[in-house]
Short mmCIF file of C-alpha atoms in Angstrom, two decimals:
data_model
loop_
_atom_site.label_atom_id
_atom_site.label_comp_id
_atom_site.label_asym_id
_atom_site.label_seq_id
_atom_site.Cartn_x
_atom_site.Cartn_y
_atom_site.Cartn_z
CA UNK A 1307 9.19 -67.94 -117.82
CA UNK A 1308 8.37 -64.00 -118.84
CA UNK A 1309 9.79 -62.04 -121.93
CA UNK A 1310 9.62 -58.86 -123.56
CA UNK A 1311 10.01 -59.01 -127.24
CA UNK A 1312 10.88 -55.37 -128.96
CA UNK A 1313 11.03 -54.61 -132.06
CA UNK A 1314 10.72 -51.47 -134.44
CA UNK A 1315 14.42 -50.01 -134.21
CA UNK A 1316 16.10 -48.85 -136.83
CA UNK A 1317 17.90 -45.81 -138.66
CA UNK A 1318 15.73 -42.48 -139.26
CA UNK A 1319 17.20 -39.28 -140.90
CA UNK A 1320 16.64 -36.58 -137.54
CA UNK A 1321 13.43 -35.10 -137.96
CA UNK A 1322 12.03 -38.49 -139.23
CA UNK A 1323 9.40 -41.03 -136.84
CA UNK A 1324 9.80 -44.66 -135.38
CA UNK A 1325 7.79 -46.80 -133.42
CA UNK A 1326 8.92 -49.36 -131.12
CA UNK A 1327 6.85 -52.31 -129.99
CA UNK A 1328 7.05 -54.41 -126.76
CA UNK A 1329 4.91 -57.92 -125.44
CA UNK A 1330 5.34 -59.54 -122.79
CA UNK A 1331 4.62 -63.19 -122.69
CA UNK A 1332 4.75 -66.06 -120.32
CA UNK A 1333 3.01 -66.88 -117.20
CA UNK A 1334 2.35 -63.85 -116.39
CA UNK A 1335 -1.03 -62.65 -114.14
CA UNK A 1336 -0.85 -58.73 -113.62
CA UNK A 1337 1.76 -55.73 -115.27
CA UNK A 1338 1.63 -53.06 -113.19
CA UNK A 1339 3.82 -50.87 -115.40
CA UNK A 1340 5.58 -50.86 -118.32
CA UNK A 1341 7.95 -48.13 -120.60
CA UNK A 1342 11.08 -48.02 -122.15
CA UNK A 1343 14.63 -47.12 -120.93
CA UNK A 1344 17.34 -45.70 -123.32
CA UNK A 1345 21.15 -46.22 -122.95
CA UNK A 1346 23.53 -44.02 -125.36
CA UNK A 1347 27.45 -44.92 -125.51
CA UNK A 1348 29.15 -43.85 -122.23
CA UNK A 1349 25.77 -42.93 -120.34
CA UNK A 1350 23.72 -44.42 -118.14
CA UNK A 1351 20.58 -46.16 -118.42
CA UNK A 1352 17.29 -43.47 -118.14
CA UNK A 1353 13.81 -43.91 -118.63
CA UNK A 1354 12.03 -42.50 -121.64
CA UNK A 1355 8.25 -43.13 -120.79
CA UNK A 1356 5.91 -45.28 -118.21
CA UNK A 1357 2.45 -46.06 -118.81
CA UNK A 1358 0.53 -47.78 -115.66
CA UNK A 1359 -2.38 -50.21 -115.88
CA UNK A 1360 -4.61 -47.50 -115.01
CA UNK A 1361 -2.97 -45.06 -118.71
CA UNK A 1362 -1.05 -42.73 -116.26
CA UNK A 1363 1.80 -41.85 -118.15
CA UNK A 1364 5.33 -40.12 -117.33
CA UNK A 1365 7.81 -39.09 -119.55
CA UNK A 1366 11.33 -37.80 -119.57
CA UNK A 1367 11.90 -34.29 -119.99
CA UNK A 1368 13.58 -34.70 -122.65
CA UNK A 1369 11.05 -36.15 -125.06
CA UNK A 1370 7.71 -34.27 -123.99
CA UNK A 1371 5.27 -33.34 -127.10
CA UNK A 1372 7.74 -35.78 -129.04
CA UNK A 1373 6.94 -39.32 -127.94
CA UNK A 1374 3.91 -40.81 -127.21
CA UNK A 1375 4.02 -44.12 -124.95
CA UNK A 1376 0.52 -45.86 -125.17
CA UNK A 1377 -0.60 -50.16 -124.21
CA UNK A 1378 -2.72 -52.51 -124.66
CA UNK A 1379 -3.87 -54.57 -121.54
CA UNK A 1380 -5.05 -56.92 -123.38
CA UNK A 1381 -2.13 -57.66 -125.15
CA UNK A 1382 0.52 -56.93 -122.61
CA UNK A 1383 1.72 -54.76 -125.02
CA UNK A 1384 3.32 -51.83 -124.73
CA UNK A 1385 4.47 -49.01 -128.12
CA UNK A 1386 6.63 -45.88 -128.44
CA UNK A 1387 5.91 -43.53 -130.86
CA UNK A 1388 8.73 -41.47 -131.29
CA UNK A 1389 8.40 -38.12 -133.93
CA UNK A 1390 10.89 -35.27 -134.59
CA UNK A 1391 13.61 -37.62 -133.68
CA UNK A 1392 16.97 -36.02 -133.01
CA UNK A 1393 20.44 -37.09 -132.73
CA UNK A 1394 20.47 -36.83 -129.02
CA UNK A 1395 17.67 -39.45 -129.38
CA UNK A 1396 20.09 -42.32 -130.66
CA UNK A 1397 20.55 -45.24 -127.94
CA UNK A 1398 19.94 -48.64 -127.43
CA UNK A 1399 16.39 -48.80 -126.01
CA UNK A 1400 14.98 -51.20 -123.79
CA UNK A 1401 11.43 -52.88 -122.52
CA UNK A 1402 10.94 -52.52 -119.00
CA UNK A 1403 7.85 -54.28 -117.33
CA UNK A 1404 6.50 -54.37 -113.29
CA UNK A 1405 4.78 -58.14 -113.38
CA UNK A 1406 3.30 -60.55 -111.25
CA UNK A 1407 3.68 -64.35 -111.80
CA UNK A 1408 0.73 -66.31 -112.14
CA UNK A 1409 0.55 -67.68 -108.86
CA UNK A 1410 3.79 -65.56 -107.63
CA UNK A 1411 3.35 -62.82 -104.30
CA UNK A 1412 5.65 -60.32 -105.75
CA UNK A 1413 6.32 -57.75 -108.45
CA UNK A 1414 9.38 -58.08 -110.24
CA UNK A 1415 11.03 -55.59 -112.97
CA UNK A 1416 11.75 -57.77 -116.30
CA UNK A 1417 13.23 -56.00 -118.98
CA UNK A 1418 14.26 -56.55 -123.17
CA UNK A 1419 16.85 -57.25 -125.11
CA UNK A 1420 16.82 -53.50 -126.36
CA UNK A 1421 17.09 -52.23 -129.74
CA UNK A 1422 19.01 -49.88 -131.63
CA UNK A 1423 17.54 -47.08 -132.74
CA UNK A 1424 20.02 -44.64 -134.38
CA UNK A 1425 18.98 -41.26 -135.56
CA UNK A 1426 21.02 -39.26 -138.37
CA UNK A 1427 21.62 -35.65 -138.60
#
């Protein structure tokens, strides 16, 4: 069994700084990728930022020069660091991972619970 555990949400003041935190566990023998997803009321899901195994990076329009997405390989850990924050920013946002199974042939996506992160203005 694999899981992403998130944490960090919460309520900032716009402006203000969070930093989310994702690790996988389990039997797990290679992550090809991992980044967050947001959701906001009435919108579809959309990807915030990607790291790779290898530190290439991709973000969102959206949240260039704002976020920073960085991991640890040898944590299969994954963090957000989100700054100037803004209301637009509020969603529900989610863990995504690209594993391998110990022992398994395939990648598979796996993804969090998601947390809240609400941003006042």
């Amino acid at each position: 069994q694999v899981q992403l555990v998130e944490s960090g949400g919460g309520l900032v003041q716009a402006g203000g700084s969070l930093r989310l935190s994702c690790e996988a566990s389990g039997n797990i023998f290679s992550i090809a990728s991992m980044g967050w997803y947001r959701q906001a009321p009435g919108k579809q899901r959309e990807l915030v930022a990607a790291i790779t195994s290898g530190n290439s990076t991709n973000y969102a329009d959206s949240v260039k020069g704002r976020f920073t997405i960085s991991r640890d390989n040898a944590k299969n850990s994954v963090h957000l660091q989100m700054n100037s924050l803004k209301a637009e920013d509020t969603a529900v946002y989610y863990c995504h991972a690209i594993l391998t199974r110990t022992g398994g042939l395939y990648g598979f996506n796996q993804w969090g619970q998601g947390t809240q992160v609400t941003v006042s203005s």
